[in-house]
């Protein structure tokens, strides 16, 4: 049998949904490691001491000691940050299991966590000269969160002339399932052939964003329900109002073994019939961070005369950057600029569907291996959030020989992207200095009509809350420091004037909204409110007198404080600003004063845990089961389809709250935050030690 090939390619395709690759943290806390997993062989704890005794390649300082102390806590198997699989480590999202923010469970993990794991080991290599842990971290990433051949088996069926079938997005989960629409023409994918010929494979080299490390949901490998952990899963699929509390977790590999007769597919898409399939969603900021960290490792190992020690991961990072170009493209490869109307906006050709920014995701999928008519699809992302931009990674991929991708046009594309990302941040800078949300080429996810008078950036439309609205995506201050830290490091490394100009406006605003007291007391911004919009971009910053931000709450998130400290220290090193350095050091000292047995942490109150009772929308007539037998049907709630939480050691606090008690307080040890703290100490040592 032959598939009806050229006639109906699109009919056989399936497209990505609205994958929400957020990797945010709100705020949180908890009981230490009660249910800590059991990582095995202590990875290189003694190495730290040994290396210190053995002529470290750089000078040590007090903050250097602080880094090593925090490093050893994170790597101590007794502390529960990792699970060990055959000698490789997988970091959990948090030590604590009961935590709901972007991941819906603490022993899930994300591509974000892997990128921070790399960062931790790169900093360790700079201080000790031992690069084996960094190489091990890259190997773990490749083994567990970059889908392997068995996980993405049918890419050879992909047709770049017809990347995916269009499916409109909707604002609320009630808008789903959303029908496949063959009446909307999509553009062509200009990357696929170049990548396949460069690397000799049709597989994508990029991370999926979410793993179920302990197989808590029970989907196992390829949804077969086996005990094969970690398992690829996904949650977000149903539009900008679908918060984590409204999601239905499902296997990335859909075999119809769980859910209903069509697995979980018909919760998300409407089709005449459903095929077994696999699909993955990349969070571009995490892959960009992995590239950035590989660049740092390359630089630091090179300064030790030992660049060869990291040559393998550095070459792999260049390759990851080649594929990360998918994040620069409109979701359906439609032309970028004034793209209004799903049927009227022109399909792109060549590279005119590239916005050259880091969008919220790219995604890819296909039929299972034994499909009678194999097919595969790919999509880019139409919306770019300021907090995902990484001009430092773009610099490395376009200006640093060892990181320049092998493909014919990869480095040139990243050169365009570096300029475009910096312009984007200039365009989004408010009158006060904070960076506003972002822009989209597809208003509402269906190429809708933006509000009249919307400001534009290269023909894309200003969006104060790109991609997700529950909560608004640019409300959290963490996305300010994640982005600005990279800008500050780029400035400190290259002296880029645009980066300096952005920071000259941003740093005073951030400092004016931060206080550092005594005895470990500190307050950093938590949430912000936005008003107005920027001026339409014409190539030069205008000051944006009509775009404003106000800090509406403060907190003691240790990860945010560490990211802010790093930003201030890089800025101070580049500019000589003594006040920025003093506040950066003040934050480091405040963090040191908040040490506990397994890391550095503060308490947080989780009033949002009321939403454990939130209803999860299931259409009338739909009925199915989670892998553990929890019923999925109208009236289901966040907790009813996650009954495993009732066995969690922290559940009684949540239960008491749901029964009318006080909002629970937790002291969480998020992996990314603990690493941001560790690396903040290391940055001080690097810049001023
Ligand atoms: Ca909602």
XYZ file of C-alpha atoms and ligand atoms in Angstrom:
690
model
C 0.000 0.000 0.000
C 1.209 3.449 -0.806
C 0.004 6.555 0.907
C -1.860 8.963 -1.363
C 1.246 11.019 -1.336
C 1.472 14.299 -3.097
C -2.236 14.727 -3.374
C -3.127 15.060 0.255
C -0.040 15.667 2.306
C -1.695 18.034 4.682
C -4.500 15.622 5.424
C -2.021 13.249 6.928
C -0.350 15.819 9.062
C -1.114 16.729 12.583
C -0.075 19.908 14.106
C 1.133 21.169 17.384
C -1.307 22.542 19.798
C -0.567 25.379 22.038
C 2.299 23.936 23.915
C 2.983 26.013 26.924
C 6.583 25.650 27.590
C 6.665 27.920 30.490
C 9.271 27.298 33.008
C 8.310 29.842 35.481
C 8.301 29.769 39.128
C 5.980 31.926 41.092
C 7.090 31.659 44.617
C 7.123 28.697 46.880
C 8.636 26.825 49.825
C 8.401 23.539 51.709
C 9.371 20.687 53.811
C 12.829 19.407 53.068
C 13.267 16.308 51.076
C 10.892 14.105 52.936
C 10.330 11.909 49.941
C 13.717 12.497 48.475
C 14.636 10.048 45.824
C 17.669 7.964 46.182
C 20.414 9.095 43.935
C 23.377 6.836 44.247
C 27.094 7.234 44.001
C 28.053 10.574 45.350
C 29.089 12.505 42.302
C 32.343 14.320 42.823
C 31.750 15.765 46.239
C 35.273 15.038 47.357
C 36.533 16.509 44.120
C 35.783 19.975 45.367
C 38.055 19.654 48.340
C 40.712 17.856 46.379
C 40.711 20.500 43.723
C 40.974 23.281 46.241
C 44.040 21.694 47.691
C 45.537 21.197 44.277
C 46.362 24.602 42.933
C 43.078 25.897 41.596
C 43.559 27.615 38.266
C 42.052 30.846 39.528
C 42.261 32.695 42.775
C 39.777 31.743 45.445
C 37.708 34.135 47.513
C 35.116 34.022 50.247
C 32.385 33.786 47.605
C 34.329 30.997 45.978
C 33.992 29.066 49.231
C 30.303 29.939 49.295
C 29.944 28.496 45.800
C 31.631 25.239 46.761
C 29.539 24.879 49.904
C 26.327 25.372 47.952
C 27.598 23.105 45.154
C 28.272 20.301 47.593
C 24.811 20.638 49.092
C 23.203 20.409 45.662
C 25.280 17.399 44.651
C 24.960 15.535 47.970
C 22.796 12.479 47.172
C 21.264 12.682 50.646
C 19.728 16.059 49.837
C 17.427 14.898 47.055
C 18.092 17.282 44.170
C 18.777 14.500 41.655
C 17.742 10.999 40.743
C 20.526 8.810 39.446
C 20.059 6.544 36.425
C 22.961 4.281 35.500
C 25.568 6.782 36.604
C 23.883 9.835 35.065
C 21.952 12.413 37.075
C 18.558 13.919 36.329
C 17.736 17.054 38.349
C 14.241 17.317 39.802
C 12.326 20.584 39.466
C 12.507 20.764 43.247
C 13.545 18.621 46.151
C 9.982 18.814 47.451
C 7.333 16.809 45.604
C 4.268 18.930 46.370
C 4.772 22.060 44.299
C 2.652 23.450 41.482
C 3.769 26.298 39.235
C 4.854 25.614 35.625
C 5.520 21.935 36.307
C 2.640 20.447 38.286
C 4.831 18.229 40.472
C 8.222 18.695 42.100
C 9.641 15.458 40.767
C 8.882 16.427 37.253
C 11.736 18.203 35.568
C 12.219 20.639 32.764
C 14.688 21.552 30.069
C 15.188 24.649 32.207
C 16.466 22.503 35.075
C 18.896 20.702 32.761
C 20.231 24.037 31.513
C 20.856 25.085 35.116
C 22.525 21.749 35.852
C 24.966 22.521 33.030
C 25.519 25.982 34.470
C 26.322 24.587 37.898
C 28.935 22.244 36.460
C 30.454 24.890 34.202
C 30.989 27.141 37.222
C 32.490 24.172 39.056
C 34.869 23.588 36.165
C 36.005 27.212 36.185
C 36.799 27.102 39.875
C 38.295 23.602 40.133
C 39.567 22.840 36.633
C 37.562 19.590 36.696
C 35.355 19.433 33.583
C 34.152 15.841 33.898
C 30.975 16.821 35.787
C 30.104 19.283 33.016
C 30.563 16.581 30.393
C 28.426 14.229 32.482
C 25.667 16.829 32.696
C 25.635 17.213 28.930
C 25.511 13.430 28.548
C 22.539 13.273 30.926
C 20.714 15.951 28.968
C 21.293 14.051 25.755
C 20.240 10.741 27.283
C 17.065 11.870 28.984
C 15.528 15.056 27.592
C 16.648 15.232 23.972
C 14.351 12.692 22.312
C 16.330 9.817 20.844
C 15.700 7.843 17.678
C 13.098 5.607 19.293
C 11.297 8.668 20.626
C 10.987 10.495 17.271
C 10.923 7.649 14.763
C 9.167 8.963 11.644
C 10.852 12.275 10.826
C 11.849 10.996 7.406
C 8.200 11.447 6.397
C 8.346 15.176 7.045
C 7.591 17.371 4.042
C 9.109 20.854 4.455
C 6.791 22.197 1.750
C 3.853 21.433 4.023
C 5.071 21.616 7.629
C 1.787 21.203 9.533
C -1.974 21.407 9.338
C -3.375 24.656 10.730
C -5.352 24.526 13.961
C -6.712 27.775 15.417
C -5.940 28.533 19.048
C -8.659 29.663 21.432
C -8.575 31.801 24.539
C -10.006 29.277 26.986
C -9.954 25.498 27.440
C -13.662 25.538 26.577
C -12.605 26.385 23.004
C -11.123 22.906 22.644
C -10.963 20.496 20.913
C -10.068 22.751 17.996
C -10.582 21.444 14.464
C -7.816 20.793 11.966
C -8.308 23.242 9.123
C -6.924 22.345 5.724
C -8.367 25.511 4.249
C -5.575 27.626 5.704
C -2.393 27.614 3.661
C 0.808 27.306 5.644
C 4.263 28.351 4.509
C 7.335 26.277 3.790
C 10.093 25.290 6.182
C 13.473 26.593 4.914
C 15.549 24.813 7.583
C 14.724 21.120 7.321
C 16.704 20.194 4.215
C 19.739 22.186 5.338
C 19.711 20.534 8.754
C 19.202 17.013 7.389
C 22.073 17.355 4.938
C 24.386 18.982 7.491
C 23.892 16.357 10.173
C 22.928 13.296 8.154
C 19.717 12.701 10.065
C 16.114 13.883 10.021
C 15.932 13.944 13.808
C 15.681 17.164 15.773
C 18.464 17.926 18.263
C 16.601 19.886 20.903
C 15.109 19.332 24.333
C 11.468 18.564 25.067
C 10.426 20.836 27.918
C 8.909 18.444 30.493
C 9.783 15.055 31.986
C 8.065 12.924 34.605
C 11.282 11.831 36.317
C 9.770 9.301 38.722
C 7.016 8.229 36.306
C 4.545 9.603 38.846
C 1.769 9.657 36.249
C 2.616 6.136 35.116
C 2.722 6.672 31.356
C 6.214 5.188 31.033
C 8.044 4.965 27.747
C 5.884 5.921 24.802
C 2.743 5.799 26.892
C 2.987 2.053 27.416
C 2.419 2.372 31.139
C 5.651 0.572 31.907
C 7.847 1.585 34.782
C 10.336 3.170 32.424
C 11.339 6.536 33.904
C 11.889 9.323 33.147
C 8.880 9.673 30.853
C 8.176 12.429 28.308
C 4.888 14.135 29.170
C 3.101 17.398 28.457
C 0.438 19.495 30.135
C -0.435 22.814 28.489
C -2.406 22.494 25.238
C -5.513 24.660 25.441
C -4.961 28.345 24.928
C -3.849 31.399 26.852
C -6.275 30.995 29.765
C -5.278 27.422 30.545
C -3.249 27.741 33.716
C -1.391 24.781 35.110
C -4.430 24.227 37.344
C -6.597 23.538 34.284
C -4.344 21.109 32.426
C -4.686 17.417 31.621
C -1.236 15.772 31.804
C -0.732 13.330 28.968
C 2.058 11.238 27.464
C 4.146 12.785 24.690
C 3.855 9.467 22.906
C 0.172 8.730 22.348
C -0.712 5.049 21.991
C -4.356 5.263 23.159
C -3.496 3.098 26.173
C -4.772 5.803 28.536
C -7.352 8.569 28.345
C -10.301 7.661 26.116
C -10.619 5.684 22.871
C -8.403 8.265 21.142
C -6.088 8.640 24.091
C -6.098 12.318 25.056
C -5.991 13.665 21.496
C -9.671 14.548 21.196
C -9.466 16.816 24.223
C -7.199 19.041 22.168
C -7.922 18.603 18.446
C -10.991 17.652 16.417
C -10.397 15.358 13.486
C -12.322 12.731 11.519
C -10.085 10.028 12.884
C -7.088 9.929 15.183
C -3.686 8.348 14.744
C -1.199 7.133 17.304
C 1.638 9.628 17.417
C 4.524 11.289 19.247
C 5.158 15.025 19.713
C 7.553 17.261 21.636
C 7.677 20.916 22.552
C 10.904 22.841 22.937
C 11.289 25.745 25.382
C 13.748 27.965 23.484
C 15.055 29.827 26.519
C 16.330 26.569 27.992
C 18.145 25.457 24.861
C 19.557 28.964 24.488
C 20.757 28.800 28.096
C 22.448 25.463 27.392
C 24.246 27.090 24.453
C 25.165 30.102 26.588
C 26.599 27.843 29.272
C 28.561 25.818 26.703
C 30.034 29.117 25.546
C 31.013 29.944 29.132
C 32.549 26.494 29.586
C 34.477 26.910 26.333
C 35.761 30.296 27.494
C 36.722 29.194 30.988
C 38.311 25.896 29.968
C 40.183 27.821 27.285
C 41.518 30.244 29.881
C 42.881 27.180 31.674
C 44.524 26.029 28.440
C 42.112 23.122 28.387
C 39.397 23.916 25.840
C 39.599 20.347 24.554
C 38.126 19.157 27.844
C 34.718 20.500 26.779
C 35.026 20.221 23.010
C 32.344 17.540 22.743
C 29.540 19.463 24.455
C 30.614 22.681 22.739
C 30.218 21.078 19.303
C 26.872 19.664 20.405
C 25.800 23.105 21.606
C 26.539 24.546 18.177
C 24.346 21.826 16.724
C 21.583 22.558 19.244
C 21.781 26.189 18.192
C 21.342 25.181 14.560
C 18.016 23.496 15.368
C 17.015 26.256 17.772
C 16.497 28.425 14.699
C 13.030 26.849 14.509
C 12.141 29.176 17.380
C 12.771 32.126 15.022
C 9.865 31.172 12.753
C 6.172 31.905 12.698
C 4.150 28.929 13.977
C 2.852 27.996 10.532
C 5.703 29.559 8.571
C 3.494 32.411 7.485
C 5.051 35.666 6.382
C 6.114 37.858 9.299
C 4.622 41.335 9.417
C 1.011 42.562 9.176
C -0.106 38.951 9.249
C -3.831 39.320 9.909
C -6.386 36.734 8.837
C -5.600 33.035 8.804
C -6.658 32.684 5.188
C -5.505 36.098 3.970
C -2.027 36.220 5.557
C 0.389 34.848 2.985
C 2.295 31.633 3.523
C 6.013 32.292 3.820
C 8.730 31.196 1.465
C 12.450 31.184 2.030
C 13.144 33.006 5.267
C 10.424 35.635 5.172
C 8.559 33.674 7.853
C 11.399 34.305 10.321
C 11.087 36.983 13.008
C 14.590 36.072 14.292
C 13.446 36.280 17.928
C 13.254 33.494 20.492
C 9.583 32.528 20.472
C 7.752 30.658 23.194
C 8.258 27.250 21.597
C 8.950 25.191 18.586
C 7.462 21.728 18.336
C 7.620 18.621 16.246
C 5.803 15.314 15.980
C 4.794 12.427 13.800
C 3.166 9.061 13.431
C 4.278 6.070 15.414
C 6.724 3.751 13.786
C 4.309 1.210 12.377
C 1.923 3.708 10.835
C 0.539 2.579 7.504
C 0.876 6.114 6.154
C 3.728 7.771 8.052
C 3.708 11.517 8.508
C 5.508 14.145 10.554
C 5.064 17.833 11.279
C 6.982 20.824 12.625
C 5.931 24.253 13.837
C 7.706 27.401 14.956
C 6.315 29.967 17.394
C 4.526 33.196 16.477
C 4.895 34.968 19.828
C 8.077 36.225 21.458
C 8.367 37.068 25.156
C 11.090 39.454 26.316
C 12.191 37.055 29.052
C 13.113 34.332 26.554
C 15.593 36.404 24.557
C 19.252 35.463 24.862
C 21.479 37.795 22.841
C 24.509 36.263 24.572
C 23.755 32.848 23.062
C 23.093 34.556 19.727
C 26.489 36.246 20.020
C 28.213 32.922 20.688
C 26.449 31.207 17.787
C 27.392 33.950 15.356
C 30.749 35.302 16.571
C 32.583 32.491 18.366
C 34.166 29.959 16.000
C 33.703 26.927 18.230
C 29.994 27.673 18.651
C 29.161 28.582 15.070
C 26.797 25.941 13.680
C 27.995 23.734 10.863
C 25.117 24.498 8.511
C 25.559 26.912 5.630
C 23.321 29.649 7.037
C 23.206 29.008 10.798
C 25.797 31.532 11.939
C 24.428 34.218 9.624
C 20.903 33.671 10.965
C 22.173 34.024 14.524
C 23.948 37.260 13.625
C 20.630 38.675 12.460
C 18.984 37.299 15.582
C 21.473 38.924 17.942
C 20.729 42.365 16.515
C 17.003 41.685 16.376
C 16.866 40.522 20.000
C 18.702 43.606 21.247
C 16.418 45.868 19.221
C 13.426 43.985 20.643
C 14.541 44.713 24.208
C 15.213 48.359 23.341
C 11.734 48.564 21.813
C 10.092 47.027 24.899
C 11.863 49.163 27.516
C 9.375 51.180 29.541
C 9.831 54.786 30.575
C 10.802 53.489 34.041
C 13.296 50.936 32.698
C 11.485 47.575 33.056
C 11.070 45.461 29.925
C 7.493 44.959 28.708
C 5.982 41.684 27.438
C 6.643 41.099 23.767
C 5.089 40.794 20.327
C 3.170 38.350 18.187
C 2.756 37.589 14.509
C -0.514 35.764 15.239
C -2.881 37.751 17.402
C -4.914 35.415 19.610
C -3.162 32.421 18.081
C -5.469 32.523 15.068
C -3.967 35.435 13.109
C -6.763 37.622 14.459
C -7.189 41.385 14.268
C -5.089 43.123 16.943
C -6.518 46.108 18.843
C -6.612 49.241 16.702
C -3.448 51.290 17.022
C -1.286 48.434 18.316
C 2.391 49.312 18.241
C 4.524 47.239 15.883
C 8.001 45.758 15.734
C 9.030 44.606 12.268
C 5.320 44.247 11.550
C 4.582 42.125 14.638
C 2.112 43.445 17.204
C 2.826 44.524 20.770
C 1.382 42.119 23.340
C 1.772 42.968 27.046
C 1.110 39.326 27.981
C 2.368 37.079 25.188
C 1.128 33.471 25.057
C -0.449 33.065 28.482
C -2.794 35.110 30.597
C -3.400 33.078 33.779
C -1.374 34.657 35.353
C -0.231 37.334 32.854
C 3.033 36.123 31.370
C 5.068 39.247 32.102
C 3.840 39.838 35.631
C 6.679 37.939 37.321
C 9.903 39.871 37.970
C 11.975 36.724 37.476
C 11.589 37.150 33.731
C 13.237 40.556 34.091
C 16.371 39.235 35.758
C 16.644 36.105 33.616
C 16.801 38.268 30.525
C 18.808 41.180 31.884
C 21.469 38.940 33.357
C 22.304 37.733 29.860
C 22.296 41.292 28.533
C 24.635 42.322 31.354
C 26.978 39.436 30.669
C 26.983 40.303 26.969
C 27.822 43.887 27.882
C 30.591 42.838 30.256
C 31.990 40.437 27.645
C 31.741 42.536 24.473
C 31.030 46.118 25.549
C 28.001 46.189 23.230
C 26.598 49.725 23.377
C 22.963 48.661 22.942
C 23.297 46.296 25.887
C 24.827 49.104 27.950
C 22.039 51.527 27.045
C 19.359 49.017 28.076
C 21.108 48.376 31.394
C 21.729 52.066 32.077
C 17.944 52.409 32.176
C 17.035 49.084 33.750
C 19.530 48.886 36.625
C 18.488 52.090 38.457
C 14.823 51.031 38.264
C 15.545 47.564 39.639
C 17.750 48.962 42.398
C 15.150 51.550 43.398
C 12.676 48.697 43.927
C 15.048 46.469 45.923
C 16.069 46.703 49.562
C 18.803 44.849 51.382
C 18.598 44.920 55.157
C 20.614 43.216 57.836
C 20.684 39.660 59.102
C 19.558 38.153 55.817
C 16.621 40.453 55.262
C 15.998 41.533 51.692
C 13.123 42.453 49.392
C 13.207 42.064 45.629
C 10.350 42.840 43.232
C 7.852 40.007 42.781
C 4.970 41.189 40.602
C 4.540 44.119 38.217
C 1.652 45.925 36.518
C 1.927 47.304 32.975
C 0.132 50.124 31.211
C 0.289 51.811 27.836
C 2.383 50.532 24.990
C 5.725 51.263 23.301
C 6.121 53.451 20.240
C 6.236 51.573 16.951
C 9.850 50.617 16.309
C 11.625 52.572 13.611
C 15.183 51.564 14.434
C 15.972 53.963 17.275
C 14.827 53.937 20.908
C 12.347 56.702 21.693
C 12.177 56.482 25.496
C 8.614 55.116 25.267
C 6.925 57.884 27.254
C 3.616 56.034 26.888
C 4.754 52.664 28.303
C 4.813 52.234 32.074
C 5.509 49.643 34.738
C 4.847 49.575 38.461
C 6.174 47.058 40.961
C 3.097 45.891 42.864
C 4.597 43.397 45.305
C 7.932 42.311 46.717
C 9.233 38.969 47.918
C 12.216 36.929 49.009
C 12.560 34.517 46.125
C 16.173 33.397 46.413
C 16.465 32.546 42.724
C 15.263 35.972 41.663
C 17.578 37.625 44.189
C 20.509 35.636 42.825
C 19.661 36.513 39.228
C 19.404 40.168 40.180
C 22.744 39.991 42.001
C 24.419 38.499 38.927
C 22.927 41.182 36.699
C 24.187 43.938 38.983
C 27.650 42.376 39.275
C 28.116 41.961 35.517
C 26.888 45.503 34.993
C 29.238 46.791 37.691
C 32.183 44.919 36.197
C 31.489 46.441 32.795
C 30.678 49.977 33.878
C 32.515 50.459 37.155
C 29.221 51.345 38.877
C 30.059 51.038 42.579
C 26.456 51.198 43.795
C 25.439 48.282 41.596
C 28.354 46.251 42.896
C 27.508 47.095 46.493
C 23.887 46.032 46.107
C 24.920 42.867 44.286
C 27.244 41.974 47.157
C 24.555 42.892 49.669
C 22.197 40.417 48.030
C 24.856 37.693 48.073
C 25.434 38.266 51.778
C 21.692 38.221 52.449
C 21.464 34.905 50.619
C 24.332 33.509 52.686
C 22.431 34.420 55.819
C 19.503 32.256 54.646
C 21.426 28.981 54.509
C 19.672 25.845 55.676
C 20.721 22.203 55.818
C 20.357 21.522 52.095
C 20.637 24.896 50.386
C 19.548 28.512 50.683
C 15.841 29.113 51.026
C 13.102 31.323 52.409
C 9.476 30.655 53.329
C 6.599 31.425 51.036
C 2.849 31.413 51.512
C 0.882 29.615 48.782
C -2.571 31.151 48.704
C -2.854 29.926 45.111
C -3.070 26.335 46.372
C -6.784 26.985 46.734
C -6.718 26.043 43.076
C -6.078 22.394 43.839
C -9.890 22.352 43.739
C -10.077 24.057 40.317
C -12.266 22.334 37.781
C -10.413 20.981 34.766
C -12.601 21.477 31.724
C -13.605 18.191 30.089
C -16.172 18.374 27.273
C -19.624 16.876 27.830
C -19.662 13.252 26.758
C -15.899 12.791 27.063
C -14.763 10.031 29.375
C -11.421 8.424 30.046
C -8.866 7.463 32.643
C -5.463 8.593 33.805
C -2.866 5.815 33.946
C -3.562 5.329 37.662
C -7.286 4.951 37.081
C -8.331 8.496 38.061
C -11.472 9.335 36.093
C -11.263 12.077 33.449
C -14.767 13.386 32.789
C -16.819 16.569 33.206
C -16.466 17.812 36.773
C -12.868 16.592 37.159
C -10.584 18.824 39.201
C -6.852 19.441 39.361
C -6.554 17.132 42.347
C -9.107 14.526 41.237
C -6.942 13.597 38.242
C -3.835 13.694 40.437
C -4.944 11.538 43.347
C -1.301 10.658 44.065
C -1.048 14.012 45.822
C -3.198 12.669 48.664
C -0.240 10.451 49.604
C 2.249 13.316 49.599
C 3.801 14.149 52.988
C 2.841 17.802 52.469
C -0.775 17.075 51.536
C -2.277 17.605 55.028
C -1.320 21.305 54.902
C -3.051 21.730 51.560
C -6.060 19.723 52.661
C -6.458 21.858 55.777
C -6.356 24.977 53.613
C -8.949 23.597 51.207
C -11.127 22.877 54.246
C -11.046 26.504 55.298
C -7.745 26.805 57.153
C -4.863 29.187 56.653
C -2.931 29.310 53.412
C -0.009 26.893 53.762
C 3.608 27.972 54.073
C 6.444 26.089 52.410
C 10.211 26.384 52.113
C 10.990 25.099 48.649
C 14.342 24.137 47.156
C 13.851 24.657 43.449
C 16.750 23.337 41.438
C 17.079 26.385 39.178
C 17.006 28.762 42.135
C 19.608 26.834 44.127
C 21.894 26.842 41.091
C 21.274 30.528 40.437
C 22.380 31.159 44.023
C 25.482 29.002 43.643
C 26.473 30.565 40.346
C 25.904 34.069 41.723
C 28.659 33.403 44.239
C 30.804 32.046 41.417
C 30.186 35.148 39.302
C 31.485 37.394 42.046
C 34.590 35.275 42.289
C 35.010 35.422 38.513
C 34.602 39.183 38.248
C 36.115 40.483 41.465
C 37.732 37.502 43.231
Ca -7.760 30.052 33.489
